[in-house]
Amino acid sequence: MSLKEKLHAALRRQALLGASIEVLAWDQEVMMPRAGAYHRAQVIGELAALHHQNLTQAVLPLIREALHSSKSTFTPSEIAQLQIYLQESEPIEKLPTDLVRTFSEVASQAQVVWAEARSRSDFSAFAPYLEKIIRLSQEKARYLGYEEEPYEALLRLFERSLRPKAVEALFAEIREFLIQTLQACQEASLPASEAPALRMAAAHQRALVEEVLTRIGWNPETNRLDLSPHPFCSGISPKDVRLTIRIDEEDILMALGSAMHEMGHALYEMGLPEEPLGWPITMAASLSIHESQSRFWENHIGNSLAFWRFVYEKILPAYQPDWLSAYTPLTLAQRANLIRPHLIRIQSDEVSYHLHILLRFELERALINGDLSVSDLPAAWNEKMQKYLGLTPPSDALGVLQDIHWSMGSFGYFPTYSLGSFYAAQFAAAIEREHPNYLEAVAQGSFELPLAWLRTHIHAYGHTLTSEALCEQATGEPLSARYYQAYIRDKVAQLYEGLVALPA
Amino acid sequence: MSLKEKLHAALRRQALLGASIEVLAWDQEVMMPRAGAYHRAQVIGELAALHHQNLTQAVLPLIREALHSSKSTFTPSEIAQLQIYLQESEPIEKLPTDLVRTFSEVASQAQVVWAEARSRSDFSAFAPYLEKIIRLSQEKARYLGYEEEPYEALLRLFERSLRPKAVEALFAEIREFLIQTLQACQEASLPASEAPALRMAAAHQRALVEEVLTRIGWNPETNRLDLSPHPFCSGISPKDVRLTIRIDEEDILMALGSAMHEMGHALYEMGLPEEPLGWPITMAASLSIHESQSRFWENHIGNSLAFWRFVYEKILPAYQPDWLSAYTPLTLAQRANLIRPHLIRIQSDEVSYHLHILLRFELERALINGDLSVSDLPAAWNEKMQKYLGLTPPSDALGVLQDIHWSMGSFGYFPTYSLGSFYAAQFAAAIEREHPNYLEAVAQGSFELPLAWLRTHIHAYGHTLTSEALCEQATGEPLSARYYQAYIRDKVAQLYEGLVALPA
């Protein structure tokens, strides 16, 4: 085999092992009988170890050989991809395979324990697992190395060029705007705040969601739609992309919101090039860019007045005709965009959402850096909830236990959610410059224009560029949070004209 | 790491890789969106290659080292297990990893093509894939080596000590009995032959099946029950065992029969020791023994008059009270045991069933040995159907396309079905000697006695003995088909007393 063939085979194996882990993890969340958890953790751990071994023993040495070979047969585009691959993987190379396996096993078990603890609102059941995961994460950080603080090493696993200080600065910039906007909305008497919840039977919600998603590109030949307590999207291949949603019979906004969010992730996975297996062109650019896709579809489409005109006119007549007289597109959009602090992150409006992220960022940074103990975590959580959102969780299920991330060992993940929102707003502005009336088409039930723009400017590039470079190429400038601020201002002005006095 | 630790790690990896393939294959059959097939074939192929590599490069060399080491720290029982492992795996060692990967990929794709071809009754769509699989199987046979014919090598992959000539002899022994019994039943006017089919809505059938299986040991903590065109059981671990059934709304016997059959497999998987991962004690003894478990529950329990008394008294009142007046336990049992040739193997009675196997054995042997071409297969199928069962399939969907096995490349598998039935009859006789009234308990809805016997005498041993040794130990004598003949005679006498004149 030539070097090129060997490299293709190693990258292909890496991709296929990754896909197998994806299926096993999806199955664990959605299908597996509960008693299978302990064994499943071992299966995933073993595959994670093989995945890591193949990376460090085959993929990376072959990439280095390719990059240093003088008579290389790789094209400049291939060389660029290999350089990106190397850059992204170098930290992971520093981790011993045994740690990777153990981490995967513990995280896999902890997710099951977390789900159980959450359902019984029993933090103490989850605490020993969380402690184990934090200890392993700190060990991971030591192997990875960092300049200023252990948390830095974990954050950079998700976004290579990001530092905790930068996240801190970013939040410092918008924190006051968010808090003041939230306050202004709370003080105003928003029309939707007293509206009855949009109650609908689970089976009807599912059918409605499936119809909406089908208009956007969901297709049973390529996609699945299932239920899980924590909605997620699993991209096994561009031809096998699975969404899960959560249904709250008391309020359809949960199902619809999670569906639009996960559909954004799904469209990205479906839009990535399929070949050559394992090369960066077939991969997502980063978690932040992935999140920009889900945020775009959840916020800029799903929360738009145009979308609610579409739902009102094309969807509701078949599912809930009585809502036609109880609501208008505007009052539905107002309800979907009710800006009010909420205990649950994924049920939060677009303003208080980022205060949720700020809280998690501060807490996980303190946990990893050794400044906060697990036993003090619930109290710290509740204190910050009071400080940023003016709420106190009545139970840990509605507080510190609400998210799956820490049980998965995903410390450093939360900040990418805020980055994703900011990218999304900047992309939406670029789409609007190119198609000033794209929301008119959305109101008619056509989602082609934004999808085509994202396919061309984001999806098609895979991970051949960094998040930053992709953003600059697609929008003409580096990431800036001002598009998000402008988007929030416009939204408040459009939906709550004259009712809310925004900060200057 | 000591040799012992290294061997444990290699066997553990082998087991966990095997389990991951099991999940991916289950998902492919039951959950995967269709468009994911091509990619999935590559994932499974890659894992099959890793599985094979780990066997040949780690497991087997370490076992040899352990067996030859003079200061071995292994117990006699461990040594015996390692010897069995070696014996079973030696042929597989001869296969090149690339052939294993290619075979797995082609088979994985072919299963999807087969399902599609079957649904459209289009043999020509499947034919090129079948040809590919046969060519690869012949190549496999050449690597494995054989004494008399290529088919021998494949048959022995499933049952180490079995030869085609022995299968031939076995069938020669009972063939006439089966044909004559079938004929005698056809000539008799059996009471159930005109009875209306047991029609029930799919959702009700599912609930009924779940209730019956729950009485036997099915449990949502450990098990799943799903639908698939070809029912199967997937044992991912003893704590994660999944059954699929097929539902025919026109006749509940399809769902109930497939459920009892797969439940037999499931009970075996659930009864195997969990630890130490990868050691023969945690594995099934053989395909024939596996099949003996499914046959025992399908035939000796599910088709017994006692079982139908249980269904009549404890199950039907809640699901189909109107059948209580239309049937009696006897007439229900007669319907379940209607001995009449049927086009479909898995819908066949226990007499004609083995003629179906004989037909497949003869055809697959000819295909692999190069005596029959794929293009001549449908005609050969129909000819033998006429000869053995007096039927001509009206379509290939109801003929040569009905089974998944050849699309999976499982040549040599079918004979183990008949062996399984013969083992089951011999086990049932042993159970009856120990618990002469165990069917009385079954009639009351208690399945503990036979399950406990199987757990103690079969399941607990895993693959620490060969099929033959296990049978001798459990029943006191080597496998003999006379228990099956006696079982059929007793059944006909009990259900059709005075109506059927059996051959002497």
PDB file of N, CA and C in Angstrom, chain B residues 241-278:
ATOM      1  N   VAL B 241     -31.238  -8.195  25.943  1.00  0.00           N
ATOM      2  CA  VAL B 241     -31.587  -9.226  24.967  1.00  0.00           C
ATOM      3  C   VAL B 241     -32.881  -8.809  24.274  1.00  0.00           C
ATOM      4  N   ARG B 242     -32.827  -8.749  22.952  1.00  0.00           N
ATOM      5  CA  ARG B 242     -33.927  -8.155  22.188  1.00  0.00           C
ATOM      6  C   ARG B 242     -34.560  -9.153  21.232  1.00  0.00           C
ATOM      7  N   LEU B 243     -35.862  -9.199  21.229  1.00  0.00           N
ATOM      8  CA  LEU B 243     -36.595 -10.090  20.338  1.00  0.00           C
ATOM      9  C   LEU B 243     -37.306  -9.260  19.282  1.00  0.00           C
ATOM     10  N   THR B 244     -37.412  -9.809  18.092  1.00  0.00           N
ATOM     11  CA  THR B 244     -38.356  -9.225  17.150  1.00  0.00           C
ATOM     12  C   THR B 244     -39.342 -10.312  16.741  1.00  0.00           C
ATOM     13  N   ILE B 245     -40.529  -9.860  16.408  1.00  0.00           N
ATOM     14  CA  ILE B 245     -41.553 -10.794  15.932  1.00  0.00           C
ATOM     15  C   ILE B 245     -42.140 -10.240  14.646  1.00  0.00           C
ATOM     16  N   ARG B 246     -42.904 -11.081  13.985  1.00  0.00           N
ATOM     17  CA  ARG B 246     -43.633 -10.637  12.805  1.00  0.00           C
ATOM     18  C   ARG B 246     -45.103 -10.760  13.128  1.00  0.00           C
ATOM     19  N   ILE B 247     -45.880  -9.773  12.769  1.00  0.00           N
ATOM     20  CA  ILE B 247     -47.313  -9.815  13.047  1.00  0.00           C
ATOM     21  C   ILE B 247     -48.072  -9.940  11.736  1.00  0.00           C
ATOM     22  N   ASP B 248     -48.944 -10.919  11.675  1.00  0.00           N
ATOM     23  CA  ASP B 248     -49.863 -11.079  10.545  1.00  0.00           C
ATOM     24  C   ASP B 248     -51.259 -10.865  11.116  1.00  0.00           C
ATOM     25  N   GLU B 249     -51.871  -9.756  10.750  1.00  0.00           N
ATOM     26  CA  GLU B 249     -53.177  -9.440  11.361  1.00  0.00           C
ATOM     27  C   GLU B 249     -54.220 -10.512  11.066  1.00  0.00           C
ATOM     28  N   GLU B 250     -53.982 -11.294  10.018  1.00  0.00           N
ATOM     29  CA  GLU B 250     -54.959 -12.324   9.640  1.00  0.00           C
ATOM     30  C   GLU B 250     -54.871 -13.544  10.544  1.00  0.00           C
ATOM     31  N   ASP B 251     -53.764 -13.703  11.248  1.00  0.00           N
ATOM     32  CA  ASP B 251     -53.580 -14.940  12.013  1.00  0.00           C
ATOM     33  C   ASP B 251     -52.554 -14.728  13.124  1.00  0.00           C
ATOM     34  N   ILE B 252     -53.019 -14.829  14.342  1.00  0.00           N
ATOM     35  CA  ILE B 252     -52.149 -14.549  15.483  1.00  0.00           C
ATOM     36  C   ILE B 252     -51.059 -15.603  15.666  1.00  0.00           C
ATOM     37  N   LEU B 253     -51.214 -16.752  14.982  1.00  0.00           N
ATOM     38  CA  LEU B 253     -50.219 -17.806  15.175  1.00  0.00           C
ATOM     39  C   LEU B 253     -48.827 -17.371  14.718  1.00  0.00           C
ATOM     40  N   MET B 254     -48.764 -16.492  13.727  1.00  0.00           N
ATOM     41  CA  MET B 254     -47.462 -15.985  13.265  1.00  0.00           C
ATOM     42  C   MET B 254     -46.748 -15.236  14.398  1.00  0.00           C
ATOM     43  N   ALA B 255     -47.452 -14.310  15.009  1.00  0.00           N
ATOM     44  CA  ALA B 255     -46.827 -13.510  16.072  1.00  0.00           C
ATOM     45  C   ALA B 255     -46.484 -14.368  17.288  1.00  0.00           C
ATOM     46  N   LEU B 256     -47.423 -15.208  17.677  1.00  0.00           N
ATOM     47  CA  LEU B 256     -47.214 -16.012  18.886  1.00  0.00           C
ATOM     48  C   LEU B 256     -46.117 -17.054  18.664  1.00  0.00           C
ATOM     49  N   GLY B 257     -46.151 -17.676  17.507  1.00  0.00           N
ATOM     50  CA  GLY B 257     -45.127 -18.684  17.195  1.00  0.00           C
ATOM     51  C   GLY B 257     -43.748 -18.052  17.145  1.00  0.00           C
ATOM     52  N   SER B 258     -43.624 -16.912  16.451  1.00  0.00           N
ATOM     53  CA  SER B 258     -42.299 -16.293  16.364  1.00  0.00           C
ATOM     54  C   SER B 258     -41.861 -15.786  17.737  1.00  0.00           C
ATOM     55  N   ALA B 259     -42.808 -15.311  18.531  1.00  0.00           N
ATOM     56  CA  ALA B 259     -42.458 -14.825  19.869  1.00  0.00           C
ATOM     57  C   ALA B 259     -41.934 -15.958  20.749  1.00  0.00           C
ATOM     58  N   MET B 260     -42.613 -17.111  20.737  1.00  0.00           N
ATOM     59  CA  MET B 260     -42.162 -18.228  21.564  1.00  0.00           C
ATOM     60  C   MET B 260     -40.795 -18.723  21.094  1.00  0.00           C
ATOM     61  N   HIS B 261     -40.617 -18.764  19.787  1.00  0.00           N
ATOM     62  CA  HIS B 261     -39.339 -19.207  19.229  1.00  0.00           C
ATOM     63  C   HIS B 261     -38.204 -18.273  19.678  1.00  0.00           C
ATOM     64  N   GLU B 262     -38.384 -16.987  19.432  1.00  0.00           N
ATOM     65  CA  GLU B 262     -37.313 -16.031  19.767  1.00  0.00           C
ATOM     66  C   GLU B 262     -37.123 -15.942  21.283  1.00  0.00           C
ATOM     67  N   MET B 263     -38.211 -16.150  22.033  1.00  0.00           N
ATOM     68  CA  MET B 263     -38.079 -16.128  23.489  1.00  0.00           C
ATOM     69  C   MET B 263     -37.180 -17.272  23.956  1.00  0.00           C
ATOM     70  N   GLY B 264     -37.249 -18.405  23.283  1.00  0.00           N
ATOM     71  CA  GLY B 264     -36.343 -19.510  23.621  1.00  0.00           C
ATOM     72  C   GLY B 264     -34.890 -19.103  23.452  1.00  0.00           C
ATOM     73  N   HIS B 265     -34.603 -18.440  22.313  1.00  0.00           N
ATOM     74  CA  HIS B 265     -33.244 -17.920  22.117  1.00  0.00           C
ATOM     75  C   HIS B 265     -32.902 -16.925  23.230  1.00  0.00           C
ATOM     76  N   ALA B 266     -33.876 -16.046  23.524  1.00  0.00           N
ATOM     77  CA  ALA B 266     -33.630 -14.975  24.495  1.00  0.00           C
ATOM     78  C   ALA B 266     -33.337 -15.545  25.881  1.00  0.00           C
ATOM     79  N   LEU B 267     -34.094 -16.560  26.285  1.00  0.00           N
ATOM     80  CA  LEU B 267     -33.871 -17.148  27.612  1.00  0.00           C
ATOM     81  C   LEU B 267     -32.464 -17.732  27.721  1.00  0.00           C
ATOM     82  N   TYR B 268     -32.012 -18.317  26.621  1.00  0.00           N
ATOM     83  CA  TYR B 268     -30.645 -18.857  26.610  1.00  0.00           C
ATOM     84  C   TYR B 268     -29.640 -17.719  26.802  1.00  0.00           C
ATOM     85  N   GLU B 269     -29.785 -16.667  26.020  1.00  0.00           N
ATOM     86  CA  GLU B 269     -28.864 -15.526  26.128  1.00  0.00           C
ATOM     87  C   GLU B 269     -28.909 -14.910  27.526  1.00  0.00           C
ATOM     88  N   MET B 270     -30.107 -14.857  28.109  1.00  0.00           N
ATOM     89  CA  MET B 270     -30.258 -14.266  29.441  1.00  0.00           C
ATOM     90  C   MET B 270     -29.705 -15.194  30.520  1.00  0.00           C
ATOM     91  N   GLY B 271     -29.649 -16.480  30.209  1.00  0.00           N
ATOM     92  CA  GLY B 271     -29.202 -17.453  31.191  1.00  0.00           C
ATOM     93  C   GLY B 271     -27.711 -17.727  31.167  1.00  0.00           C
ATOM     94  N   LEU B 272     -27.018 -17.208  30.182  1.00  0.00           N
ATOM     95  CA  LEU B 272     -25.568 -17.435  30.108  1.00  0.00           C
ATOM     96  C   LEU B 272     -24.855 -16.632  31.191  1.00  0.00           C
ATOM     97  N   PRO B 273     -23.781 -17.181  31.762  1.00  0.00           N
ATOM     98  CA  PRO B 273     -23.002 -16.409  32.736  1.00  0.00           C
ATOM     99  C   PRO B 273     -22.493 -15.112  32.095  1.00  0.00           C
ATOM    100  N   GLU B 274     -22.435 -14.050  32.898  1.00  0.00           N
ATOM    101  CA  GLU B 274     -22.028 -12.751  32.350  1.00  0.00           C
ATOM    102  C   GLU B 274     -20.517 -12.571  32.290  1.00  0.00           C
ATOM    103  N   GLU B 275     -19.842 -13.221  33.219  1.00  0.00           N
ATOM    104  CA  GLU B 275     -18.404 -13.009  33.362  1.00  0.00           C
ATOM    105  C   GLU B 275     -17.696 -14.357  33.365  1.00  0.00           C
ATOM    106  N   PRO B 276     -16.399 -14.394  33.073  1.00  0.00           N
ATOM    107  CA  PRO B 276     -15.561 -13.295  32.605  1.00  0.00           C
ATOM    108  C   PRO B 276     -15.758 -13.056  31.103  1.00  0.00           C
ATOM    109  N   LEU B 277     -15.893 -11.787  30.735  1.00  0.00           N
ATOM    110  CA  LEU B 277     -16.196 -11.404  29.354  1.00  0.00           C
ATOM    111  C   LEU B 277     -15.296 -12.107  28.347  1.00  0.00           C
ATOM    112  N   GLY B 278     -15.928 -12.725  27.365  1.00  0.00           N
ATOM    113  CA  GLY B 278     -15.171 -13.296  26.255  1.00  0.00           C
ATOM    114  C   GLY B 278     -14.775 -14.739  26.433  1.00  0.00           C
TER     115      GLY B 278
END
